[in-house]
Coordinates of C-alpha atoms in Angstrom, one line a residue:
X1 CA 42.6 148.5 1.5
X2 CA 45.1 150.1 3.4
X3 CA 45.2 150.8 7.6
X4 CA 42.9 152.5 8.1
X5 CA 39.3 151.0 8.6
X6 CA 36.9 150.6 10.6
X7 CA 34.3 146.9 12.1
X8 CA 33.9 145.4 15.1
X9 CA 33.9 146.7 18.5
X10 CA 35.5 144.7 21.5
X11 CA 35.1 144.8 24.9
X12 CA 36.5 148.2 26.2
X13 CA 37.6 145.9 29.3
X14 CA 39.0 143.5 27.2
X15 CA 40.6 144.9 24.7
X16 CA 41.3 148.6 24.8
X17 CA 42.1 150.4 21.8
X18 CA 44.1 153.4 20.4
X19 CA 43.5 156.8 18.8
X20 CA 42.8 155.8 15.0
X21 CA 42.8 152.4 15.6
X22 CA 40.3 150.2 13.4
X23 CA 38.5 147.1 13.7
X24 CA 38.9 143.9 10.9
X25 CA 36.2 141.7 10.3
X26 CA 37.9 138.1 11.3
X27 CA 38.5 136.2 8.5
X28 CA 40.0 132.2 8.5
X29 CA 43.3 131.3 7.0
X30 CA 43.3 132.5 3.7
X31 CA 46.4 129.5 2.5
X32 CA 43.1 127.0 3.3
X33 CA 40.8 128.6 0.2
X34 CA 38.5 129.3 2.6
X35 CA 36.7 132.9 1.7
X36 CA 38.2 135.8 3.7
X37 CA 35.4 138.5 4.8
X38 CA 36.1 142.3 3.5
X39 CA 37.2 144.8 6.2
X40 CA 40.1 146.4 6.9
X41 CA 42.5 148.1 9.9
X42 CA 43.4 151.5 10.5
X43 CA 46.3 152.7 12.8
X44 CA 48.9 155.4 12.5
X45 CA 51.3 154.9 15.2
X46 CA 51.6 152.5 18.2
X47 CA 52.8 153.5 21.6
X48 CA 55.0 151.8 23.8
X49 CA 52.5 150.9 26.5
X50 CA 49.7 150.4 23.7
X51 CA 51.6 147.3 22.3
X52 CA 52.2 145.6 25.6
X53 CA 49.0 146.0 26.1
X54 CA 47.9 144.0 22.9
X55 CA 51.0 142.1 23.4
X56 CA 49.3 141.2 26.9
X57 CA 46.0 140.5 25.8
X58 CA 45.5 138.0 23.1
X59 CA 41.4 138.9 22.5
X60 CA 42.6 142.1 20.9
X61 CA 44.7 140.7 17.9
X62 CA 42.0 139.1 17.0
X63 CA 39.6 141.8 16.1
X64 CA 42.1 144.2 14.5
X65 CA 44.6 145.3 12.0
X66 CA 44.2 143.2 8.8
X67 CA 43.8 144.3 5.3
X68 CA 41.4 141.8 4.4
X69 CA 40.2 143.1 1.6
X70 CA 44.0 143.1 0.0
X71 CA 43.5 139.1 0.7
X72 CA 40.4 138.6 -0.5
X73 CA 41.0 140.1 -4.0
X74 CA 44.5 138.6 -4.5
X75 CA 42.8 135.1 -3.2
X76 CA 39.7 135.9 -5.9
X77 CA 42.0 137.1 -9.2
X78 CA 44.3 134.0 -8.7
X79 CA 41.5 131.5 -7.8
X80 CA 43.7 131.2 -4.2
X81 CA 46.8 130.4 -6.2
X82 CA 49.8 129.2 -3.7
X83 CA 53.3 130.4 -3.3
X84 CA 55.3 127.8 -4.1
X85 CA 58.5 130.1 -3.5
X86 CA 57.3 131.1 0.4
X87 CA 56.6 127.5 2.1
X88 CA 56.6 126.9 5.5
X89 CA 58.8 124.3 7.1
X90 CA 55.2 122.4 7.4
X91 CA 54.8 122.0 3.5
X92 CA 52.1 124.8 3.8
X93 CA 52.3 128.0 2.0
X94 CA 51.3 132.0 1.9
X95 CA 48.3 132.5 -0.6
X96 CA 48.9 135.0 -3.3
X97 CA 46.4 137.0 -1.6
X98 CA 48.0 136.9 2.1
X99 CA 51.3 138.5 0.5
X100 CA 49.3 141.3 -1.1
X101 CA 47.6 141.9 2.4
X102 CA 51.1 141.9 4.1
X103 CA 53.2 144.0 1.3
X104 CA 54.0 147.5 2.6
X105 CA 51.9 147.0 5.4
X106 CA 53.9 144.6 7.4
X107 CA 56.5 143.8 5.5
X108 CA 59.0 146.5 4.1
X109 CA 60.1 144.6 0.8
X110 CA 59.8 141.4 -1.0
X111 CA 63.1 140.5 -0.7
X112 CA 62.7 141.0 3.2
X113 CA 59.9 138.7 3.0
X114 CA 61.7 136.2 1.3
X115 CA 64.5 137.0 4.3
X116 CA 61.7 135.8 7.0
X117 CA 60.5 132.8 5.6
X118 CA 64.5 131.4 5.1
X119 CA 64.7 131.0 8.7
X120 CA 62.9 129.2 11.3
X121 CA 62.9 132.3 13.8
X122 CA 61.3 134.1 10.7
X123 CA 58.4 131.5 10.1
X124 CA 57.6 132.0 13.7
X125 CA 57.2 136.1 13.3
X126 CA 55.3 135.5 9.9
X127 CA 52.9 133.1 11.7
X128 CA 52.1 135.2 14.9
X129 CA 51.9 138.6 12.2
X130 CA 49.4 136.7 9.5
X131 CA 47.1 135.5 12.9
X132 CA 47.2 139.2 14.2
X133 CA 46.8 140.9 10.9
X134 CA 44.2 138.3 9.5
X135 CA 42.4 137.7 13.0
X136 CA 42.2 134.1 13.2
X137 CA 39.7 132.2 15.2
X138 CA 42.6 129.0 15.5
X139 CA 44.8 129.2 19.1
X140 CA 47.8 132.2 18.4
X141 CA 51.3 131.0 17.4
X142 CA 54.0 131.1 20.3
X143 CA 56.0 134.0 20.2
X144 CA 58.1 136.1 23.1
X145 CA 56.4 139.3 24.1
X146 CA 59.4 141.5 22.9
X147 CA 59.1 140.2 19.2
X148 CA 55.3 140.7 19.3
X149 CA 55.7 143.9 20.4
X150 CA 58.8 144.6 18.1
X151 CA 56.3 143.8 15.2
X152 CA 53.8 145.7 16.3
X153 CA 55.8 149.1 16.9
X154 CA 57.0 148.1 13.3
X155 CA 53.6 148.5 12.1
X156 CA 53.2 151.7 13.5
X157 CA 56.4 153.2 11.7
X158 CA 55.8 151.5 8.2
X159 CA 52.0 153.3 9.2
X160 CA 53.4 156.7 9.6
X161 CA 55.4 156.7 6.5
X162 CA 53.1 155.0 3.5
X163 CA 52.7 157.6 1.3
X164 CA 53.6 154.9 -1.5
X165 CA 50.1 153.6 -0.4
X166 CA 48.4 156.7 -2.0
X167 CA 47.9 157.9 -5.7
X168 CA 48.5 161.1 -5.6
X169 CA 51.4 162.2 -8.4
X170 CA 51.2 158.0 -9.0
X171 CA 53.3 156.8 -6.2
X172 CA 51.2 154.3 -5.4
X173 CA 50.9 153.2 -9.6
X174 CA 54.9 153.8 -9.7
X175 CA 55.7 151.7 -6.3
X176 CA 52.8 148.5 -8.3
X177 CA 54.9 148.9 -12.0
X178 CA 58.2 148.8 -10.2
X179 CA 57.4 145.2 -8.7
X180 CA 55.7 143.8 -11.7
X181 CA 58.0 144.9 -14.1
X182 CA 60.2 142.8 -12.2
X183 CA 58.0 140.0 -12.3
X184 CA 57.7 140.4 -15.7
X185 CA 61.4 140.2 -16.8
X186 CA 61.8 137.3 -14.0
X187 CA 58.5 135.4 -15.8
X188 CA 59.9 136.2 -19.8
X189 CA 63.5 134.5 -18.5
X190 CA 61.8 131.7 -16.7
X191 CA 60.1 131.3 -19.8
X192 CA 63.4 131.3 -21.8
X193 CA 65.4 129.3 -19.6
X194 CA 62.4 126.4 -18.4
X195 CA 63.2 127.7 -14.6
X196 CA 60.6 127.0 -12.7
X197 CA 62.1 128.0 -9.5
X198 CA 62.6 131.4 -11.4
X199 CA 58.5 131.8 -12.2
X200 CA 57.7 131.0 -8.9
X201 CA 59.8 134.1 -7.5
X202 CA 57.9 136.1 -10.4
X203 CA 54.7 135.2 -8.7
X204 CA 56.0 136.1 -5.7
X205 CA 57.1 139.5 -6.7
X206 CA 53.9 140.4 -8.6
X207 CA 51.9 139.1 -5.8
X208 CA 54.0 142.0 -3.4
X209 CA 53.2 144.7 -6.4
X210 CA 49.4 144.1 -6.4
X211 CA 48.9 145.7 -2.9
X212 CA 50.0 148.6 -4.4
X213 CA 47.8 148.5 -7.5
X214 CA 45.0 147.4 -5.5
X215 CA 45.5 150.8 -3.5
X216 CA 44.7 152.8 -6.3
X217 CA 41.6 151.7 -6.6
X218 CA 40.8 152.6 -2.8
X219 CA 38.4 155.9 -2.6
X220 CA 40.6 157.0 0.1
X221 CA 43.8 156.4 -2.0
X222 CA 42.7 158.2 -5.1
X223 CA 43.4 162.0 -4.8
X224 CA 44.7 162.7 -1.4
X225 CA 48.1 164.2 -1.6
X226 CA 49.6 162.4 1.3
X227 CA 53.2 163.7 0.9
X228 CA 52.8 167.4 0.7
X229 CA 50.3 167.5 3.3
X230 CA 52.6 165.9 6.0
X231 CA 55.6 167.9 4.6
X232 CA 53.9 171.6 4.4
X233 CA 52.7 171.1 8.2
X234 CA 55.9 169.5 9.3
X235 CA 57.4 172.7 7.7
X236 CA 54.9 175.3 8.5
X237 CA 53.8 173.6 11.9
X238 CA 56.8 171.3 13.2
X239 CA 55.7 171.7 16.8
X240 CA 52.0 171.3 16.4
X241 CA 52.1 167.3 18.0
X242 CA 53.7 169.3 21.2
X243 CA 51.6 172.2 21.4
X244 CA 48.5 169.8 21.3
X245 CA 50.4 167.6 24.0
X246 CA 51.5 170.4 26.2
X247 CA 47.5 171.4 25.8
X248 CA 45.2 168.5 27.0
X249 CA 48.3 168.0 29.8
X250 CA 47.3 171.5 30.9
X251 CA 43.8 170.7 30.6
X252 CA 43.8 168.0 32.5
X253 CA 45.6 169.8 35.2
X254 CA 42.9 172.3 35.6
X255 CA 40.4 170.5 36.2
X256 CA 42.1 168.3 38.8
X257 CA 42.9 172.0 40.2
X258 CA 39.7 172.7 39.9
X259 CA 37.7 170.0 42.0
X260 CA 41.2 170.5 44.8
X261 CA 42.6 167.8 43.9
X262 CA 46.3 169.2 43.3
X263 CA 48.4 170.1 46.4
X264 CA 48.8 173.9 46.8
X265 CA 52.7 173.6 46.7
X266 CA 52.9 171.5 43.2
X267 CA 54.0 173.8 40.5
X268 CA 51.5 173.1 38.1
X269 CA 54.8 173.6 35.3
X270 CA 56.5 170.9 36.9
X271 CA 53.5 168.6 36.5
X272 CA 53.5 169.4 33.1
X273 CA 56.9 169.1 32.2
X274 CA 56.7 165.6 34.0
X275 CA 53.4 164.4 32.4
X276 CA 55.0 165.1 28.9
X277 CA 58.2 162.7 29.7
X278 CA 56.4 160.1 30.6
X279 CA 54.3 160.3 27.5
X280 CA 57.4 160.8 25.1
X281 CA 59.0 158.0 27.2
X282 CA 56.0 155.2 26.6
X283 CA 55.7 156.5 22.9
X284 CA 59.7 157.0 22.0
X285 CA 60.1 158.3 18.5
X286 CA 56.3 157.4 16.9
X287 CA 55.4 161.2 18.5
X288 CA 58.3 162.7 17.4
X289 CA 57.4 162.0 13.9
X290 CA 53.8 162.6 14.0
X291 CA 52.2 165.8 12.8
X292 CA 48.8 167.7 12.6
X293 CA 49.1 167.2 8.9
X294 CA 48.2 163.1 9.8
X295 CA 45.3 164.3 11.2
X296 CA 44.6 166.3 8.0
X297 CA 45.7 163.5 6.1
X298 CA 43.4 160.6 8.3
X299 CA 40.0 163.0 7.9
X300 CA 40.5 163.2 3.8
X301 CA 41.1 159.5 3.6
X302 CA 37.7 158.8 5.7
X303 CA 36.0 161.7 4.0
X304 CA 36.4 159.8 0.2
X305 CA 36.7 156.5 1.6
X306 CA 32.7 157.1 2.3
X307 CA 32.5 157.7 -1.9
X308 CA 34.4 159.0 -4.8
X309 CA 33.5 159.3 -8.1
X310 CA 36.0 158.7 -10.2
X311 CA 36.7 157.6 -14.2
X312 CA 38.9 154.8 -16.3
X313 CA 38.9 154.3 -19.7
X314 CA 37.7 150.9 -19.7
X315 CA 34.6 149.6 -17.7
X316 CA 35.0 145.9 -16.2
X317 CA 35.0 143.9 -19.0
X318 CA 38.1 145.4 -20.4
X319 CA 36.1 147.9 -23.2
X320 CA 37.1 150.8 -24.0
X321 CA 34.2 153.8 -23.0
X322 CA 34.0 157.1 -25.0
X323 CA 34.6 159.7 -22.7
X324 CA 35.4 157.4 -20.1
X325 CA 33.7 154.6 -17.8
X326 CA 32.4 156.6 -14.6
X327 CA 31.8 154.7 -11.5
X328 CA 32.0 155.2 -8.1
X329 CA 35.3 153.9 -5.9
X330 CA 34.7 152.0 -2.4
X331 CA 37.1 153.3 0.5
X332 CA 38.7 150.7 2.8
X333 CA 36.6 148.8 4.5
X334 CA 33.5 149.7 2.5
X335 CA 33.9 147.2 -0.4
X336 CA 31.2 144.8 -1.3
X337 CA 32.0 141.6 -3.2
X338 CA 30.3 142.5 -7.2
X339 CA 29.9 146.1 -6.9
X340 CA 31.3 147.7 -9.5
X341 CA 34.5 148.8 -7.7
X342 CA 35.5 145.3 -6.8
X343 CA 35.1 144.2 -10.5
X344 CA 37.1 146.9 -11.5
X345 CA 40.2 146.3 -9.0
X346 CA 40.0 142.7 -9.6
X347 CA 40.0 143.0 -13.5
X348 CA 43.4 144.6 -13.3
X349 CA 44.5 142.3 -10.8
X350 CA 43.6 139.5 -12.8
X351 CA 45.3 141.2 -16.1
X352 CA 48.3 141.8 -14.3
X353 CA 48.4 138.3 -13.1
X354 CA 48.0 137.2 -16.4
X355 CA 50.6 139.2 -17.6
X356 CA 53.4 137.0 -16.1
X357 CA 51.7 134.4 -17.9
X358 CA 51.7 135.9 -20.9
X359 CA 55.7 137.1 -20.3
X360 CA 56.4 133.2 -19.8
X361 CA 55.1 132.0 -22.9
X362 CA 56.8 134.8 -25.0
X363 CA 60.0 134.0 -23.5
X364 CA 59.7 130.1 -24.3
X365 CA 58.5 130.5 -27.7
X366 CA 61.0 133.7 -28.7
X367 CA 63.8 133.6 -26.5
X368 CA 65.4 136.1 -28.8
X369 CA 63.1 138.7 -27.4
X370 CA 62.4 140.7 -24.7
X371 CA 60.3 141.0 -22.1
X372 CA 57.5 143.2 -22.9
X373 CA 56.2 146.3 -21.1
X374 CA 53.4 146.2 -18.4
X375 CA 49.8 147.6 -19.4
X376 CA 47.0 145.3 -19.1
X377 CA 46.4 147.1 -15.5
X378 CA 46.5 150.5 -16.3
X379 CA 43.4 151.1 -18.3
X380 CA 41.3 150.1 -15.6
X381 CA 43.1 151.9 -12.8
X382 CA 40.6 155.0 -12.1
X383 CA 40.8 158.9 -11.9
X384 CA 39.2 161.7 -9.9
X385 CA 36.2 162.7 -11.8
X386 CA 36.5 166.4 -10.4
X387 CA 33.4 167.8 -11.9
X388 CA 31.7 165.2 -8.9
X389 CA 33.3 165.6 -5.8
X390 CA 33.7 167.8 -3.3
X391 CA 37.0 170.5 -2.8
X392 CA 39.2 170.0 0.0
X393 CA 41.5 173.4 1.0
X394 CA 43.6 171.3 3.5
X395 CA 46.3 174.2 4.5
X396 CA 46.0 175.0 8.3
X397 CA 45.1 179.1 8.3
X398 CA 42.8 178.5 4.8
X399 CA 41.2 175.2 5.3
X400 CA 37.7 175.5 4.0
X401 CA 34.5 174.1 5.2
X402 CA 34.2 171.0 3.8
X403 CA 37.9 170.4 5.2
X404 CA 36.8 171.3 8.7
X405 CA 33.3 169.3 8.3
X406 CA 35.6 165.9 7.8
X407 CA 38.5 166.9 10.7
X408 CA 35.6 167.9 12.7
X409 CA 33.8 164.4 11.4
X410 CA 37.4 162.1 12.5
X411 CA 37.7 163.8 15.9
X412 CA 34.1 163.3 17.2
X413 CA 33.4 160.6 14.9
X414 CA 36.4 158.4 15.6
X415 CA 39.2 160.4 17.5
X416 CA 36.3 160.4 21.0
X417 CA 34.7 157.3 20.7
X418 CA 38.3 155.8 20.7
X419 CA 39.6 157.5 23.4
X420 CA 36.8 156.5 25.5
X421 CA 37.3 153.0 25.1
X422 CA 40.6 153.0 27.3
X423 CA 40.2 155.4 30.1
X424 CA 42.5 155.8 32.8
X425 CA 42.9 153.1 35.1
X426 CA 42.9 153.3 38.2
X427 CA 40.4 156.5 37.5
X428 CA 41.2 157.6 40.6
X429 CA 45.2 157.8 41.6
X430 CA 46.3 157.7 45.4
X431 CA 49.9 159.6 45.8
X432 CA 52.0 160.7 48.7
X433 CA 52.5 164.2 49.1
X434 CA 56.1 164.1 46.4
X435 CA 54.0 162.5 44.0
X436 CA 54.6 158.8 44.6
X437 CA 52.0 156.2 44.4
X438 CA 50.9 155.5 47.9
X439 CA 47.6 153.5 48.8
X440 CA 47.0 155.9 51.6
X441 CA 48.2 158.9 50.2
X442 CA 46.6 162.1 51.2
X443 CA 46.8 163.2 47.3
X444 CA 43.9 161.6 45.5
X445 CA 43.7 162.3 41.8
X446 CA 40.3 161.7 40.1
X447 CA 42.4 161.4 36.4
X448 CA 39.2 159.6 35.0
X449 CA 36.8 162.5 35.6
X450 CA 39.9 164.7 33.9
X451 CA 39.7 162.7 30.9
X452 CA 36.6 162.5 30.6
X453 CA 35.9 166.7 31.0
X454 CA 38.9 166.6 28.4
X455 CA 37.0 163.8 26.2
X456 CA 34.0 166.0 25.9
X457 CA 35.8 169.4 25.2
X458 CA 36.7 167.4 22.1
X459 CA 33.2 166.1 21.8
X460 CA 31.9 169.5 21.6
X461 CA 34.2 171.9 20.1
X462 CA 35.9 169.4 17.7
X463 CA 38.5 171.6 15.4
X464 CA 38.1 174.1 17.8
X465 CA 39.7 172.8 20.5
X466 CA 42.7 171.5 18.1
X467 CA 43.0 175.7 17.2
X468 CA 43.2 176.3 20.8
X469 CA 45.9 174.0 21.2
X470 CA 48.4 175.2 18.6
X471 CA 47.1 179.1 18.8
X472 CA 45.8 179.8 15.2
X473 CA 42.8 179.6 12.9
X474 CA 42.3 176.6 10.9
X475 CA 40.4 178.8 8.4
X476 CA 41.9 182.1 9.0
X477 CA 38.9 183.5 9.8
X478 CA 38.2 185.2 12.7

C-alpha cells in the first residue's frame, strides 16, 4: 500500500535494480475492469544513473513500482467506477482506483493531477507513469528519455518525503479527511445546484483522499513514527549518509590495495575524495537528503508489514464490538483478497464513497443545509493493540534488540540481495597510469571482487558494519 514492497525477480542482466527497490506483481489496465493482482513497490530514492538505466531498459518498468493494491481496492469499493472529470483525449478514462494508486505517490496533488490531464503533453506523462507504475503487459507509451527519467527522479523525492503516508500522530487520517471533506462540500453543492460537472470533481477528489485512508490500514503504516525518526537522526546524526559513503569507498579501496591492484603513487585520500564526487554527482540532491534514520524507518515498516495486531471499534460489517474488534493488519504487499484486513480497508473505502452520495442527496433535498461532517470511515480505521506486538527502541546509541533484529533483517534480507543484483560492470576496470580509462592500461582494477568482499562484510556483520561506518554503538552497549 505504499512503496515499499516486495514480488517478482527480473533478470539481474536485464533489469538491474536499486538498494530498496521492490518488485509489483504486473497487473492489466485497471480503466478496462479487468482485476488488478495485489503487490506493491518499494523505493526510497532514485539516482541519476539508476533512472537512465530503467529509462534505457523498458523490461524493468514492467516488473516494478506500482501500488497495486491502492488500485485494486479503489477499483473493488467503487465496482471500477470511471472518472468522468479525468478523460483522455481518446474518450477513455482513469479508474477510481488508478487515482488512489497514483495520489501521493506520483502525483503531488489533485489539483496537479487535474493540471496533467488538461494538456496533451500531460496525457502523454500520465500514460507512460500508469504503464510503469501499474506494469502493463501492452507495448509502452512514447515518451523522451529526459521526461521518463524526470518522472522517475520525481518518484524518488515524493519517496523520501511521505511521512503523510504514515499514521503515526494521524497524518496519514488528517492528509484522507482533508481531501474528502472537500469532496464532501463539492458533492452537498453539486447536490444543491444539479452540477454534475461539480460531482464528478467530488469523485475525483475523494478518489485522491482514499490513498491516504487506505494507508492507515497498512501494517507498516500503523504505528511507525516516520517524522521524528528522520528528524532526531537528521539532528543527532546529520552526516551519517557521508560517513557510511566515505566507509564502503574506503573499503573498497583496501581491498583493491590489498590484491596490488592500486599504483603505489595514488594517494589513497585522493581516490576517495574522487569516488565520493562522482557518486554525489550521479545521485545530486536524493543523498543529500537521505539519512540513517530511512534505514531505521524502512526496517520498522518491513518488520510490521510481516503482522500487526491492531483494534477498531467496529468489525467489517459496520458493528460496533465491546472492547473493540481485534484483527490482524496486512503490510504492503502482503494482502490477500477476503482476509479480514482487506474487508476492513474496503468497508471504509466503500463508506467513504458512499459518503459523497449521501452529501449529494442532502444537498438536493435541503439546500438550506450544510454539508455534513465525515465519519463513516473512521470507526473502522484500526489502532495499535500494544498489549500484542513487539517494542521498537529506534534511537541510534539505545536501540534495542528487536530494533537491531529488523535493521539487521533489511540489510541482509533486502539491502544484500539488492545490491547484488547490479554489480559493477565492467568487474574488472583497465586505466592508464592518471587514472583514465585505457584498454591497455597497466592499472587493472578488479572493482567486482571489491564489491563483492564489501557485499559480504554486510552479509555477515549486518548492523555492525553500519556502527563501524558512523563510529558509535547502535545499542550503546559495549
Amino acid at each position: 500500500m505504499s512503496k515499499v514492497e516486495r514480488s517478482g525477480s527480473p533478470d539481474p542482466k536485464v533489469a538491474p535494480q536499486a538498494p530498496f527497490a521492490g518488485r509489483v506483481s504486473a497487473c492489466p489496465l485497471a480503466h478496462r475492469a479487468e482485476p488488478l493482482t495485489p503487490g506493491t513497490a518499494r523505493m526510497h530514492r532514485i539516482p541519476r544513473e539508476l533512472a537512465d538505466v530503467w529509462v534505457a531498459q523498458s523490461t524493468v518498468v514492467r516488473a516494478n513500482f506500482a501500488s497495486a493494491e491502492h488500485a485494486l481496492l479503489g477499483n473493488a469499493a467503487t465496482g471500477n467506477e470511471l472518472l468522468k472529470e479525468l478523460r483522455f483525449n481518446d474518450g477513455t478514462s482513469l479508474a477510481f482506483g488508478e487515482v488512489v494508486a497514483l495520489a501521493g505517490d506520483f502525483v503531488g496533488s489533485v489539483d496537479e493531477l487535474r493540471q496533467v490531464m488538461a494538456t496533451e503533453q500531460g496525457q502523454a506523462e500520465l500514460r507512460w507513469t500508469r504503464w510503469f507504475a501499474f506494469g502493463q503487459k501492452e507495448p509502452e507509451p512514447k515518451l523522451p528519455p529526459e521526461i521518463k527519467r524526470r518522472i522517475l527522479e520525481r518518484y524518488g523525492r515524493m519517496a523520501a518525503d511521505n511521512s503523510n503516508h504514515f499514521n503515526q500522530n494521524g497524518a496519514a487520517l488528517s492528509a484522507y479527511a482533508r481531501g474528502h471533506t472537500e469532496a464532501l462540500q463539492k458533492a452537498f453543492k453539486a447536490g444543491k445546484t444539479g452540477d454534475d460537472a461539480l460531482f464528478a470533481s467530488a469523485v475525483t477528489d475523494e478518489a485522491y483522499s482514499q490513498h491516504f485512508l487506505s494507508d492507515t490500514f497498512a501494517a507498516g503504516h500503523i504505528r511507525a513514527p516516520v517524522a521524528e525518526i528522520r528528524e532526531t537522526y537528521r539532528r543527532e546524526l546529520p552526516d551519517s549518509v557521508g560517513q557510511a559513503l566515505r566507509y564502503v569507498i574506503r573499503r573498497v579501496i583496501q581491498h583493491l590495495a590489498e590484491r596490488g591492484d592500486v599504483p603505489w603513487y595514488w594517494p589513497h585520500s585522493l581516490i576517495e575524495r574522487k569516488a565520493i564526487e562522482t557518486i554525489q554527482r550521479a545521485a545530486g540532491t536524493l543523498v543529500d537528503a537521505a539519512t540513517l534514520g530511512d534505514l531505521i524507518v524502512f526496517s520498522w515498516h518491513d518488520a510490521d508489514g510481516r503482522g500487526l495486531d491492531v483494534v477498531s471499534p467496529v468489525d467489517p460489517s459496520g458493528a460496533s464490538i465491546p472492547g473493540g474488534f481485534h484483527w490482524r493488519a496486512a503490510g504492503d504487499g502482503q494482502l490477500t483478497v477476503g482476509s479480514t484486513a482487506w474487508r476492513m480497508t474496503l468497508a471504509a473505502m466503500k463508506a467513504s464513497r458512499a459518503e459523497l452520495d449521501a452529501a449529494r442527496a442532502l444537498g438536493a433535498a435541503h439546500p438550506e443545509r450544510g454539508a455534513t461532517a465525515w465519519g463513516a470511515a473512521k470507526p473502522y480505521i484500526p489502532s495499535p493493540d500494544t498489549a500484542r506486538n513487539q517494542v521498537f527502541a529506534w534511537r541510534w546509541g539505545a536501540m534495542n534488540d528487536n530494533m537491531v533484529d529488523a535493521v539487521n533483517k533489511t540489510l541482509r534480507e533486502v539491502l544484500v540481495p539488492q545490491l547484488r543484483r547490479y554489480p559493477p560492470d565492467p568487474p574488472v576496470m583497465r586505466l592508464d597510469r592518471f587514472g583514465n580509462p585505457d584498454p591497455k592500461g597497466a592499472v587493472v582494477l578488479h572493482v567486482g571482487e571489491a564489491f563483492e568482499a564489501l557485499v559480504r562484510e554486510m552479509e555477515v556483520d549486518g548492523l555492525a558494519m553500519v556502527e563501524r561506518a558512523v563510529a558509535k554503538s547502535a545499542t550503546g552497549r559495549a
